[in-house]
PDB file of C-alpha atoms in Angstrom:
ATOM      1  CA  LYS A 182      47.130 153.603-127.367  1.00 70.00           C
ATOM      2  CA  ALA A 183      47.687 153.158-131.151  1.00 81.00           C
ATOM      3  CA  GLY A 184      44.865 151.334-133.123  1.00 93.00           C
ATOM      4  CA  VAL A 185      45.002 148.504-135.483  1.00 96.00           C
ATOM      5  CA  THR A 186      47.274 149.118-138.394  1.00 97.00           C
ATOM      6  CA  GLN A 187      47.207 147.388-141.721  1.00 97.00           C
ATOM      7  CA  THR A 188      49.774 147.526-144.595  1.00 97.00           C
ATOM      8  CA  PRO A 189      49.848 148.157-147.304  1.00 97.00           C
ATOM      9  CA  ARG A 190      46.667 150.187-147.795  1.00 96.00           C
ATOM     10  CA  TYR A 191      46.341 149.637-151.379  1.00 97.00           C
ATOM     11  CA  LEU A 192      47.468 146.886-153.639  1.00 96.00           C
ATOM     12  CA  ILE A 193      47.176 146.042-157.263  1.00 98.00           C
ATOM     13  CA  LYS A 194      48.236 142.478-158.293  1.00 98.00           C
ATOM     14  CA  THR A 195      47.763 140.498-161.387  1.00 98.00           C
ATOM     15  CA  ARG A 196      46.041 137.177-161.706  1.00 98.00           C
ATOM     16  CA  GLY A 197      48.257 134.242-160.617  1.00 98.00           C
ATOM     17  CA  GLN A 198      50.256 136.318-158.294  1.00 98.00           C
ATOM     18  CA  GLN A 199      50.557 136.009-154.539  1.00 98.00           C
ATOM     19  CA  VAL A 200      50.143 138.739-152.053  1.00 98.00           C
ATOM     20  CA  THR A 201      50.819 139.096-148.345  1.00 98.00           C
ATOM     21  CA  LEU A 202      48.861 141.419-146.143  1.00 98.00           C
ATOM     22  CA  SER A 203      50.039 142.451-142.705  1.00 98.00           C
ATOM     23  CA  CYS A 204      48.112 143.478-139.531  1.00 98.00           C
ATOM     24  CA  SER A 205      49.333 144.899-136.296  1.00 98.00           C
ATOM     25  CA  PRO A 206      46.809 144.802-133.496  1.00 97.00           C
ATOM     26  CA  ILE A 207      46.420 147.080-130.439  1.00 95.00           C
ATOM     27  CA  SER A 208      48.904 146.417-127.958  1.00 94.00           C
ATOM     28  CA  GLY A 209      48.115 143.943-125.481  1.00 92.00           C
ATOM     29  CA  HIS A 210      45.509 142.238-127.702  1.00 92.00           C
ATOM     30  CA  ARG A 211      46.253 138.588-128.473  1.00 92.00           C
ATOM     31  CA  SER A 212      43.381 137.679-130.773  1.00 92.00           C
ATOM     32  CA  VAL A 213      43.385 138.703-134.478  1.00 95.00           C
ATOM     33  CA  SER A 214      40.676 137.974-137.087  1.00 94.00           C
ATOM     34  CA  TRP A 215      40.584 138.551-140.838  1.00 96.00           C
ATOM     35  CA  TYR A 216      37.564 139.275-142.889  1.00 96.00           C
ATOM     36  CA  GLN A 217      36.973 139.770-146.560  1.00 97.00           C
ATOM     37  CA  GLN A 218      34.470 142.529-147.555  1.00 94.00           C
ATOM     38  CA  THR A 219      32.888 142.656-150.933  1.00 93.00           C
ATOM     39  CA  PRO A 220      29.806 144.366-152.259  1.00 88.00           C
ATOM     40  CA  GLY A 221      28.199 141.216-153.110  1.00 84.00           C
ATOM     41  CA  GLN A 222      29.063 138.964-150.283  1.00 85.00           C
ATOM     42  CA  GLY A 223      29.426 141.439-147.546  1.00 88.00           C
ATOM     43  CA  LEU A 224      31.833 140.550-144.462  1.00 91.00           C
ATOM     44  CA  GLN A 225      32.999 137.184-144.615  1.00 93.00           C
ATOM     45  CA  PHE A 226      35.076 135.546-141.976  1.00 92.00           C
ATOM     46  CA  LEU A 227      38.531 134.291-143.076  1.00 95.00           C
ATOM     47  CA  PHE A 228      40.271 133.191-139.897  1.00 92.00           C
ATOM     48  CA  GLU A 229      41.139 133.943-136.232  1.00 93.00           C
ATOM     49  CA  TYR A 230      44.277 133.541-134.370  1.00 94.00           C
ATOM     50  CA  PHE A 231      45.198 133.638-130.659  1.00 92.00           C
ATOM     51  CA  SER A 232      48.707 133.384-129.289  1.00 91.00           C
ATOM     52  CA  GLU A 233      49.868 132.038-132.528  1.00 93.00           C
ATOM     53  CA  THR A 234      47.202 129.367-132.979  1.00 93.00           C
ATOM     54  CA  GLN A 235      44.445 129.338-135.472  1.00 94.00           C
ATOM     55  CA  ARG A 236      41.210 128.692-133.558  1.00 91.00           C
ATOM     56  CA  ASN A 237      38.754 129.035-136.340  1.00 90.00           C
ATOM     57  CA  LYS A 238      38.575 129.267-140.095  1.00 92.00           C
ATOM     58  CA  GLY A 239      35.997 130.342-142.600  1.00 91.00           C
ATOM     59  CA  ASN A 240      34.874 128.632-145.697  1.00 92.00           C
ATOM     60  CA  PHE A 241      37.665 129.869-147.983  1.00 96.00           C
ATOM     61  CA  PRO A 242      39.846 127.796-150.380  1.00 96.00           C
ATOM     62  CA  GLY A 243      43.348 126.721-149.266  1.00 96.00           C
ATOM     63  CA  ARG A 244      44.971 129.538-151.248  1.00 97.00           C
ATOM     64  CA  PHE A 245      43.955 131.655-148.240  1.00 98.00           C
ATOM     65  CA  SER A 246      46.313 131.350-145.357  1.00 97.00           C
ATOM     66  CA  GLY A 247      47.558 133.175-142.290  1.00 97.00           C
ATOM     67  CA  ARG A 248      49.737 133.120-139.412  1.00 97.00           C
ATOM     68  CA  GLN A 249      50.503 135.072-136.227  1.00 97.00           C
ATOM     69  CA  PHE A 250      53.689 135.811-134.629  1.00 97.00           C
ATOM     70  CA  SER A 251      54.761 135.906-130.982  1.00 95.00           C
ATOM     71  CA  ASN A 252      54.190 139.682-130.887  1.00 94.00           C
ATOM     72  CA  SER A 253      50.616 139.056-132.002  1.00 95.00           C
ATOM     73  CA  ARG A 254      51.157 140.702-135.547  1.00 97.00           C
ATOM     74  CA  SER A 255      49.417 138.768-138.240  1.00 98.00           C
ATOM     75  CA  GLU A 256      49.813 138.090-141.818  1.00 98.00           C
ATOM     76  CA  MET A 257      47.537 136.690-144.392  1.00 98.00           C
ATOM     77  CA  ASN A 258      48.511 135.363-147.653  1.00 98.00           C
ATOM     78  CA  VAL A 259      46.637 134.684-150.970  1.00 98.00           C
ATOM     79  CA  SER A 260      48.218 132.577-153.533  1.00 95.00           C
ATOM     80  CA  THR A 261      47.422 132.231-157.236  1.00 97.00           C
ATOM     81  CA  LEU A 262      45.182 135.264-157.233  1.00 98.00           C
ATOM     82  CA  GLU A 263      41.982 135.334-159.016  1.00 97.00           C
ATOM     83  CA  LEU A 264      39.809 138.365-159.983  1.00 97.00           C
ATOM     84  CA  GLY A 265      37.208 137.303-157.510  1.00 96.00           C
ATOM     85  CA  ASP A 266      39.798 137.930-154.792  1.00 97.00           C
ATOM     86  CA  SER A 267      39.557 141.768-155.352  1.00 97.00           C
ATOM     87  CA  ALA A 268      38.088 142.951-152.090  1.00 97.00           C
ATOM     88  CA  LEU A 269      38.771 144.995-148.954  1.00 96.00           C
ATOM     89  CA  TYR A 270      40.580 142.833-146.348  1.00 97.00           C
ATOM     90  CA  LEU A 271      39.876 143.893-142.901  1.00 96.00           C
ATOM     91  CA  CYS A 272      41.710 142.863-139.890  1.00 96.00           C
ATOM     92  CA  ALA A 273      40.349 143.124-136.245  1.00 95.00           C
ATOM     93  CA  SER A 274      41.903 142.530-132.922  1.00 94.00           C
ATOM     94  CA  SER A 275      40.178 141.713-129.593  1.00 91.00           C
ATOM     95  CA  SER A 276      41.598 141.628-126.069  1.00 84.00           C
ATOM     96  CA  SER A 277      39.590 138.730-124.730  1.00 70.00           C
ATOM     97  CA  GLY A 278      40.133 135.077-125.386  1.00 67.00           C
ATOM     98  CA  ARG A 279      36.475 134.755-126.303  1.00 66.00           C
ATOM     99  CA  VAL A 280      36.573 137.222-129.308  1.00 61.00           C
ATOM    100  CA  ASP A 281      34.240 139.763-127.932  1.00 77.00           C
ATOM    101  CA  GLU A 282      34.192 143.342-129.053  1.00 86.00           C
ATOM    102  CA  GLN A 283      36.595 143.869-132.034  1.00 91.00           C
ATOM    103  CA  TYR A 284      38.595 146.735-133.056  1.00 93.00           C
ATOM    104  CA  PHE A 285      39.197 146.964-136.810  1.00 95.00           C
ATOM    105  CA  GLY A 286      41.970 148.473-138.860  1.00 96.00           C
ATOM    106  CA  PRO A 287      41.309 150.700-142.077  1.00 94.00           C
ATOM    107  CA  GLY A 288      41.650 147.678-144.367  1.00 95.00           C
ATOM    108  CA  THR A 289      43.718 146.706-147.303  1.00 97.00           C
ATOM    109  CA  ARG A 290      42.204 147.355-150.727  1.00 96.00           C
ATOM    110  CA  LEU A 291      43.204 144.604-152.946  1.00 98.00           C
ATOM    111  CA  THR A 292      42.660 144.921-156.703  1.00 98.00           C
ATOM    112  CA  VAL A 293      43.501 141.903-159.046  1.00 98.00           C
ATOM    113  CA  THR A 294      43.640 142.592-162.815  1.00 97.00           C
TER     114      THR A 294
ATOM    115  CA  GLY B 210      24.779 127.509-137.447  1.00 83.00           C
ATOM    116  CA  ASP B 211      24.685 131.066-136.122  1.00 87.00           C
ATOM    117  CA  SER B 212      23.313 133.724-138.307  1.00 92.00           C
ATOM    118  CA  VAL B 213      22.333 137.639-138.251  1.00 95.00           C
ATOM    119  CA  THR B 214      19.492 138.907-140.490  1.00 96.00           C
ATOM    120  CA  GLN B 215      19.250 142.784-140.665  1.00 95.00           C
ATOM    121  CA  MET B 216      16.806 144.929-142.841  1.00 89.00           C
ATOM    122  CA  GLU B 217      18.098 145.664-146.380  1.00 86.00           C
ATOM    123  CA  GLY B 218      18.892 149.311-147.282  1.00 87.00           C
ATOM    124  CA  PRO B 219      19.338 151.767-148.321  1.00 95.00           C
ATOM    125  CA  VAL B 220      17.458 153.593-145.767  1.00 96.00           C
ATOM    126  CA  THR B 221      17.026 157.258-146.642  1.00 97.00           C
ATOM    127  CA  LEU B 222      15.865 159.705-143.870  1.00 97.00           C
ATOM    128  CA  SER B 223      15.685 163.562-143.510  1.00 97.00           C
ATOM    129  CA  GLU B 224      17.673 165.058-140.624  1.00 97.00           C
ATOM    130  CA  GLU B 225      16.050 164.891-137.259  1.00 97.00           C
ATOM    131  CA  ALA B 226      14.057 161.795-138.276  1.00 97.00           C
ATOM    132  CA  PHE B 227      13.546 158.722-136.158  1.00 98.00           C
ATOM    133  CA  LEU B 228      15.812 155.696-137.221  1.00 97.00           C
ATOM    134  CA  THR B 229      15.104 151.882-136.655  1.00 97.00           C
ATOM    135  CA  ILE B 230      17.269 149.420-138.267  1.00 97.00           C
ATOM    136  CA  ASN B 231      15.831 145.847-137.544  1.00 97.00           C
ATOM    137  CA  CYS B 232      18.128 142.983-136.731  1.00 98.00           C
ATOM    138  CA  THR B 233      17.350 139.374-135.662  1.00 97.00           C
ATOM    139  CA  TYR B 234      19.543 136.527-134.958  1.00 96.00           C
ATOM    140  CA  THR B 235      19.870 132.874-134.614  1.00 94.00           C
ATOM    141  CA  ALA B 236      22.427 131.391-132.076  1.00 91.00           C
ATOM    142  CA  THR B 237      22.956 128.611-129.628  1.00 84.00           C
ATOM    143  CA  GLY B 238      23.768 129.456-126.316  1.00 81.00           C
ATOM    144  CA  TYR B 239      24.122 133.095-125.116  1.00 85.00           C
ATOM    145  CA  PRO B 240      25.840 135.253-127.713  1.00 91.00           C
ATOM    146  CA  SER B 241      27.067 138.919-127.178  1.00 92.00           C
ATOM    147  CA  LEU B 242      25.206 141.296-129.763  1.00 95.00           C
ATOM    148  CA  PHE B 243      26.840 144.140-131.332  1.00 96.00           C
ATOM    149  CA  TRP B 244      26.251 147.137-133.674  1.00 97.00           C
ATOM    150  CA  TYR B 245      29.144 148.390-135.798  1.00 97.00           C
ATOM    151  CA  VAL B 246      29.358 151.353-138.007  1.00 97.00           C
ATOM    152  CA  GLN B 247      31.529 151.814-141.189  1.00 95.00           C
ATOM    153  CA  TYR B 248      32.056 155.310-142.614  1.00 93.00           C
ATOM    154  CA  PRO B 249      33.282 155.608-146.208  1.00 88.00           C
ATOM    155  CA  GLY B 250      36.771 154.445-146.821  1.00 84.00           C
ATOM    156  CA  GLU B 251      37.310 153.358-143.295  1.00 87.00           C
ATOM    157  CA  GLY B 252      37.074 150.075-141.225  1.00 90.00           C
ATOM    158  CA  LEU B 253      34.249 149.210-138.900  1.00 94.00           C
ATOM    159  CA  GLN B 254      33.849 150.801-135.450  1.00 95.00           C
ATOM    160  CA  LEU B 255      32.042 149.503-132.580  1.00 95.00           C
ATOM    161  CA  LEU B 256      28.946 151.546-131.910  1.00 97.00           C
ATOM    162  CA  LEU B 257      27.410 149.648-129.024  1.00 96.00           C
ATOM    163  CA  LYS B 258      27.033 146.094-127.526  1.00 95.00           C
ATOM    164  CA  ALA B 259      25.009 144.123-125.146  1.00 95.00           C
ATOM    165  CA  THR B 260      26.139 140.979-123.520  1.00 91.00           C
ATOM    166  CA  LYS B 261      23.078 139.394-121.969  1.00 91.00           C
ATOM    167  CA  ALA B 262      19.281 139.298-122.223  1.00 92.00           C
ATOM    168  CA  ASP B 263      17.508 142.633-121.550  1.00 95.00           C
ATOM    169  CA  ASP B 264      20.819 144.664-121.608  1.00 95.00           C
ATOM    170  CA  LYS B 265      20.539 147.830-123.390  1.00 97.00           C
ATOM    171  CA  GLY B 266      23.524 149.136-125.295  1.00 96.00           C
ATOM    172  CA  SER B 267      23.870 152.838-125.976  1.00 97.00           C
ATOM    173  CA  ASN B 268      26.273 155.374-127.669  1.00 97.00           C
ATOM    174  CA  LYS B 269      26.141 158.726-129.339  1.00 95.00           C
ATOM    175  CA  GLY B 270      22.341 158.671-129.135  1.00 97.00           C
ATOM    176  CA  PHE B 271      21.951 155.114-130.612  1.00 98.00           C
ATOM    177  CA  GLU B 272      20.312 152.548-128.559  1.00 98.00           C
ATOM    178  CA  ALA B 273      19.648 148.690-129.017  1.00 98.00           C
ATOM    179  CA  THR B 274      18.073 146.281-126.501  1.00 97.00           C
ATOM    180  CA  TYR B 275      18.995 142.488-126.224  1.00 97.00           C
ATOM    181  CA  ARG B 276      15.573 140.953-126.658  1.00 96.00           C
ATOM    182  CA  LYS B 277      16.057 137.071-126.235  1.00 93.00           C
ATOM    183  CA  GLU B 278      12.260 136.148-126.547  1.00 93.00           C
ATOM    184  CA  THR B 279      12.152 137.766-129.987  1.00 95.00           C
ATOM    185  CA  THR B 280      15.869 137.185-130.829  1.00 95.00           C
ATOM    186  CA  SER B 281      16.135 140.679-131.801  1.00 97.00           C
ATOM    187  CA  PHE B 282      18.677 143.666-131.452  1.00 98.00           C
ATOM    188  CA  HIS B 283      17.093 146.563-133.205  1.00 98.00           C
ATOM    189  CA  LEU B 284      19.041 149.876-133.550  1.00 98.00           C
ATOM    190  CA  GLU B 285      17.303 153.106-132.891  1.00 98.00           C
ATOM    191  CA  LYS B 286      18.258 156.844-132.744  1.00 98.00           C
ATOM    192  CA  GLY B 287      15.477 159.472-131.855  1.00 97.00           C
ATOM    193  CA  SER B 288      17.018 162.216-134.219  1.00 96.00           C
ATOM    194  CA  VAL B 289      19.614 161.457-136.987  1.00 97.00           C
ATOM    195  CA  GLN B 290      22.149 163.800-138.410  1.00 97.00           C
ATOM    196  CA  VAL B 291      23.686 164.072-141.751  1.00 96.00           C
ATOM    197  CA  SER B 292      26.908 162.810-140.186  1.00 95.00           C
ATOM    198  CA  ASP B 293      25.253 159.583-139.189  1.00 97.00           C
ATOM    199  CA  SER B 294      25.217 158.549-142.813  1.00 97.00           C
ATOM    200  CA  ALA B 295      27.215 155.206-142.904  1.00 96.00           C
ATOM    201  CA  VAL B 296      26.715 151.402-143.243  1.00 96.00           C
ATOM    202  CA  TYR B 297      25.495 149.784-139.939  1.00 97.00           C
ATOM    203  CA  PHE B 298      26.178 146.172-139.248  1.00 96.00           C
ATOM    204  CA  CYS B 299      24.548 143.987-136.681  1.00 97.00           C
ATOM    205  CA  ALA B 300      26.772 141.180-135.301  1.00 95.00           C
ATOM    206  CA  LEU B 301      26.912 138.357-132.743  1.00 93.00           C
ATOM    207  CA  SER B 302      29.781 136.686-130.993  1.00 89.00           C
ATOM    208  CA  GLY B 303      28.830 133.200-129.794  1.00 80.00           C
ATOM    209  CA  GLU B 304      30.740 129.819-129.867  1.00 74.00           C
ATOM    210  CA  GLY B 305      33.676 129.250-131.949  1.00 73.00           C
ATOM    211  CA  PHE B 306      35.906 132.259-131.603  1.00 77.00           C
ATOM    212  CA  LYS B 307      34.447 134.205-134.524  1.00 83.00           C
ATOM    213  CA  THR B 308      31.961 137.109-134.979  1.00 88.00           C
ATOM    214  CA  ILE B 309      29.013 136.840-137.410  1.00 90.00           C
ATOM    215  CA  PHE B 310      27.924 139.899-139.243  1.00 92.00           C
ATOM    216  CA  GLY B 311      24.717 140.810-140.979  1.00 94.00           C
ATOM    217  CA  ALA B 312      24.778 142.019-144.479  1.00 94.00           C
ATOM    218  CA  GLY B 313      24.849 145.778-143.430  1.00 95.00           C
ATOM    219  CA  THR B 314      22.338 148.424-143.929  1.00 96.00           C
ATOM    220  CA  ARG B 315      23.211 151.685-145.653  1.00 96.00           C
ATOM    221  CA  LEU B 316      21.831 154.837-144.109  1.00 97.00           C
ATOM    222  CA  PHE B 317      21.651 158.051-145.925  1.00 97.00           C
ATOM    223  CA  VAL B 318      20.450 161.106-143.943  1.00 97.00           C
ATOM    224  CA  LYS B 319      19.532 164.241-146.221  1.00 97.00           C
ATOM    225  CA  ALA B 320      19.873 167.801-144.750  1.00 94.00           C
TER     226      ALA B 320
END
Protein backbone atom coordinates (compact mmCIF):
# COMPACT_ATOMS: atom_id res chain seq x y z
CA LYS A 1 0.00 0.00 0.00
CA ALA A 2 1.45 3.37 -0.97
CA GLY A 3 2.29 5.77 1.83
CA VAL A 4 1.28 9.38 2.30
CA THR A 5 2.57 11.56 -0.49
CA GLN A 6 3.09 15.29 -0.43
CA THR A 7 3.80 17.63 -3.30
CA PRO A 8 5.87 19.56 -3.91
CA ARG A 9 8.75 18.47 -1.68
CA TYR A 10 10.49 21.83 -1.79
CA LEU A 11 9.20 25.30 -2.51
CA ILE A 12 10.70 28.77 -2.49
CA LYS A 13 8.33 31.72 -2.43
CA THR A 14 8.56 35.45 -1.92
CA ARG A 15 6.87 37.42 0.86
CA GLY A 16 3.32 38.37 -0.06
CA GLN A 17 2.79 35.46 -2.43
CA GLN A 18 0.47 32.57 -1.77
CA VAL A 19 1.14 28.85 -1.88
CA THR A 20 -0.84 25.63 -2.12
CA LEU A 21 0.46 22.33 -0.78
CA SER A 22 -1.03 18.96 -1.60
CA CYS A 23 -1.36 15.74 0.35
CA SER A 24 -2.58 12.32 -0.76
CA PRO A 25 -3.37 10.02 2.17
CA ILE A 26 -2.99 6.28 2.34
CA SER A 27 -5.75 4.58 0.39
CA GLY A 28 -8.80 4.12 2.61
CA HIS A 29 -7.75 6.73 5.16
CA ARG A 30 -10.36 9.44 5.57
CA SER A 31 -8.71 11.64 8.18
CA VAL A 32 -5.98 14.07 7.14
CA SER A 33 -4.13 16.36 9.54
CA TRP A 34 -1.64 19.13 8.79
CA TYR A 35 1.24 20.28 10.98
CA GLN A 36 3.84 23.02 10.79
CA GLN A 37 7.29 22.07 12.04
CA THR A 38 9.92 24.68 12.89
CA PRO A 39 13.07 24.49 15.02
CA GLY A 40 11.72 27.06 17.47
CA GLN A 41 8.08 25.96 17.84
CA GLY A 42 8.31 22.26 17.17
CA LEU A 43 5.27 20.52 15.71
CA GLN A 44 2.17 22.67 15.69
CA PHE A 45 -1.26 21.42 14.66
CA LEU A 46 -2.89 23.33 11.82
CA PHE A 47 -6.15 21.50 11.08
CA GLU A 48 -7.78 18.11 10.63
CA TYR A 49 -10.27 16.97 8.00
CA PHE A 50 -12.49 13.92 7.90
CA SER A 51 -14.77 13.19 4.96
CA GLU A 52 -14.39 16.74 3.62
CA THR A 53 -15.30 18.34 6.97
CA GLN A 54 -12.87 20.30 9.11
CA ARG A 55 -13.24 18.89 12.61
CA ASN A 56 -10.54 20.81 14.39
CA LYS A 57 -8.32 23.80 13.81
CA GLY A 58 -5.16 24.97 15.51
CA ASN A 59 -4.24 28.45 16.59
CA PHE A 60 -3.07 29.89 13.28
CA PRO A 61 -4.17 33.07 11.50
CA GLY A 62 -6.82 32.99 8.82
CA ARG A 63 -4.12 33.14 6.13
CA PHE A 64 -3.81 29.39 6.66
CA SER A 65 -6.66 27.41 5.18
CA GLY A 66 -7.30 23.93 3.94
CA ARG A 67 -9.77 21.65 2.31
CA GLN A 68 -10.36 18.00 1.62
CA PHE A 69 -11.79 16.46 -1.50
CA SER A 70 -14.17 13.54 -1.88
CA ASN A 71 -11.23 11.20 -2.61
CA SER A 72 -9.68 12.27 0.74
CA ARG A 73 -6.84 14.19 -0.89
CA SER A 74 -6.21 17.43 0.93
CA GLU A 75 -4.71 20.80 0.17
CA MET A 76 -3.57 23.59 2.40
CA ASN A 77 -3.17 27.18 1.30
CA VAL A 78 -1.19 29.98 2.83
CA SER A 79 -1.90 33.45 1.54
CA THR A 80 0.19 36.61 1.93
CA LEU A 81 3.30 34.68 2.91
CA GLU A 82 5.52 35.98 5.68
CA LEU A 83 9.14 35.11 6.46
CA GLY A 84 7.95 33.30 9.59
CA ASP A 85 5.95 30.86 7.47
CA SER A 86 9.20 29.16 6.43
CA ALA A 87 8.85 25.66 7.80
CA LEU A 88 8.41 21.99 7.07
CA TYR A 89 4.71 21.29 6.50
CA LEU A 90 3.72 17.75 7.35
CA CYS A 91 0.58 15.93 6.40
CA ALA A 92 -0.60 12.81 8.22
CA SER A 93 -3.44 10.41 7.58
CA SER A 94 -5.34 8.13 9.89
CA SER A 95 -7.77 5.32 9.25
CA SER A 96 -9.94 5.83 12.28
CA GLY A 97 -12.53 8.47 12.88
CA ARG A 98 -10.92 9.21 16.23
CA VAL A 99 -7.50 10.29 14.82
CA ASP A 100 -5.48 7.52 16.41
CA GLU A 101 -2.08 6.50 15.09
CA GLN A 102 -1.04 8.65 12.19
CA TYR A 103 1.02 8.02 9.10
CA PHE A 104 3.11 10.95 7.97
CA GLY A 105 4.27 12.08 4.59
CA PRO A 106 7.83 13.32 4.00
CA GLY A 107 6.74 16.94 4.21
CA THR A 108 6.98 20.03 2.04
CA ARG A 109 9.88 22.33 2.86
CA LEU A 110 8.67 25.91 2.30
CA THR A 111 11.18 28.74 2.25
CA VAL A 112 9.90 32.30 2.15
CA THR A 113 12.39 34.96 1.07
CA GLY B 1 -5.91 21.74 27.66
CA ASP B 2 -4.04 18.57 26.85
CA SER B 3 -0.25 18.77 26.83
CA VAL B 4 2.88 16.64 26.57
CA THR B 5 6.21 17.37 28.23
CA GLN B 6 9.33 15.45 27.33
CA MET B 7 12.93 15.77 28.40
CA GLU B 8 15.03 18.26 26.53
CA GLY B 9 17.88 17.08 24.42
CA PRO B 10 20.15 16.47 22.92
CA VAL B 11 20.88 13.14 24.52
CA THR B 12 24.27 11.72 23.59
CA LEU B 13 25.03 8.06 24.26
CA SER B 14 27.63 5.53 23.27
CA GLU B 15 26.58 2.49 21.29
CA GLU B 16 25.07 -0.28 23.48
CA ALA B 17 24.17 2.15 26.27
CA PHE B 18 20.75 2.15 27.94
CA LEU B 19 18.30 4.80 26.78
CA THR B 20 15.52 6.53 28.69
CA ILE B 21 13.59 9.50 27.36
CA ASN B 22 11.07 10.83 29.86
CA CYS B 23 7.57 11.88 28.85
CA THR B 24 4.69 13.08 31.00
CA TYR B 25 1.28 14.22 29.91
CA THR B 26 -1.80 16.15 30.99
CA ALA B 27 -5.12 15.11 29.54
CA THR B 28 -8.77 14.75 30.33
CA GLY B 29 -10.32 11.39 29.77
CA TYR B 30 -8.33 8.42 28.55
CA PRO B 31 -5.95 9.36 25.75
CA SER B 32 -3.93 7.04 23.56
CA LEU B 33 -0.17 7.58 23.87
CA PHE B 34 2.46 7.33 21.16
CA TRP B 35 6.14 7.61 20.43
CA TYR B 36 7.11 8.78 16.97
CA VAL B 37 10.60 8.96 15.48
CA GLN B 38 11.90 11.35 12.84
CA TYR B 39 15.07 10.59 10.90
CA PRO B 40 16.90 13.42 9.10
CA GLY B 41 15.02 14.70 6.06
CA GLU B 42 11.97 12.53 6.68
CA GLY B 43 8.51 12.75 8.15
CA LEU B 44 7.57 11.13 11.44
CA GLN B 45 7.12 7.39 11.80
CA LEU B 46 5.08 5.69 14.47
CA LEU B 47 7.43 3.80 16.78
CA LEU B 48 4.98 2.38 19.32
CA LYS B 49 1.68 3.10 21.01
CA ALA B 50 -0.44 2.24 24.03
CA THR B 51 -4.16 2.79 24.29
CA LYS B 52 -4.98 2.18 27.96
CA ALA B 53 -3.43 2.22 31.40
CA ASP B 54 -0.71 -0.40 32.03
CA ASP B 55 -0.42 -1.22 28.33
CA LYS B 56 3.15 -1.67 27.14
CA GLY B 57 3.99 -0.68 23.59
CA SER B 58 7.08 -2.16 22.01
CA ASN B 59 8.85 -2.14 18.66
CA LYS B 60 12.44 -2.56 17.41
CA GLY B 61 13.73 -3.02 20.98
CA PHE B 62 12.03 0.15 22.24
CA GLU B 63 9.42 -0.05 25.00
CA ALA B 64 7.10 2.32 26.85
CA THR B 65 4.45 1.65 29.50
CA TYR B 66 1.28 3.74 29.94
CA ARG B 67 1.34 4.80 33.60
CA LYS B 68 -1.88 6.58 34.50
CA GLU B 69 -0.96 7.05 38.17
CA THR B 70 2.14 9.05 37.23
CA THR B 71 0.77 10.31 33.87
CA SER B 72 3.95 9.11 32.18
CA PHE B 73 5.00 7.21 29.08
CA HIS B 74 8.80 6.96 29.23
CA LEU B 75 10.65 5.49 26.25
CA GLU B 76 13.38 2.91 26.95
CA LYS B 77 15.80 0.78 24.98
CA GLY B 78 18.31 -1.58 26.48
CA SER B 79 21.09 -1.17 23.93
CA VAL B 80 21.11 1.68 21.44
CA GLN B 81 22.74 1.60 18.02
CA VAL B 82 24.16 4.36 15.85
CA SER B 83 21.16 3.89 13.57
CA ASP B 84 18.85 4.96 16.42
CA SER B 85 20.13 8.53 16.12
CA ALA B 86 17.03 10.60 15.39
CA VAL B 87 14.48 12.90 17.02
CA TYR B 88 11.89 11.20 19.22
CA PHE B 89 8.44 12.68 19.87
CA CYS B 90 6.03 11.69 22.59
CA ALA B 91 2.38 12.33 21.68
CA LEU B 92 -1.17 11.85 22.86
CA SER B 93 -4.47 11.56 21.07
CA GLY B 94 -7.41 12.49 23.24
CA GLU B 95 -10.50 14.56 22.73
CA GLY B 96 -11.01 16.85 19.78
CA PHE B 97 -9.66 14.97 16.77
CA LYS B 98 -6.05 16.03 17.07
CA THR B 99 -2.73 14.71 18.30
CA ILE B 100 -0.63 16.73 20.73
CA PHE B 101 3.13 16.36 20.34
CA GLY B 102 5.94 17.03 22.75
CA ALA B 103 8.84 19.24 21.73
CA GLY B 104 10.97 16.30 20.63
CA THR B 105 14.23 14.89 22.00
CA ARG B 106 17.24 14.57 19.73
CA LEU B 107 19.32 11.45 20.30
CA PHE B 108 22.92 11.10 19.14
CA VAL B 109 24.53 7.67 19.40
CA LYS B 110 28.33 7.49 19.04
CA ALA B 111 30.11 4.42 17.72
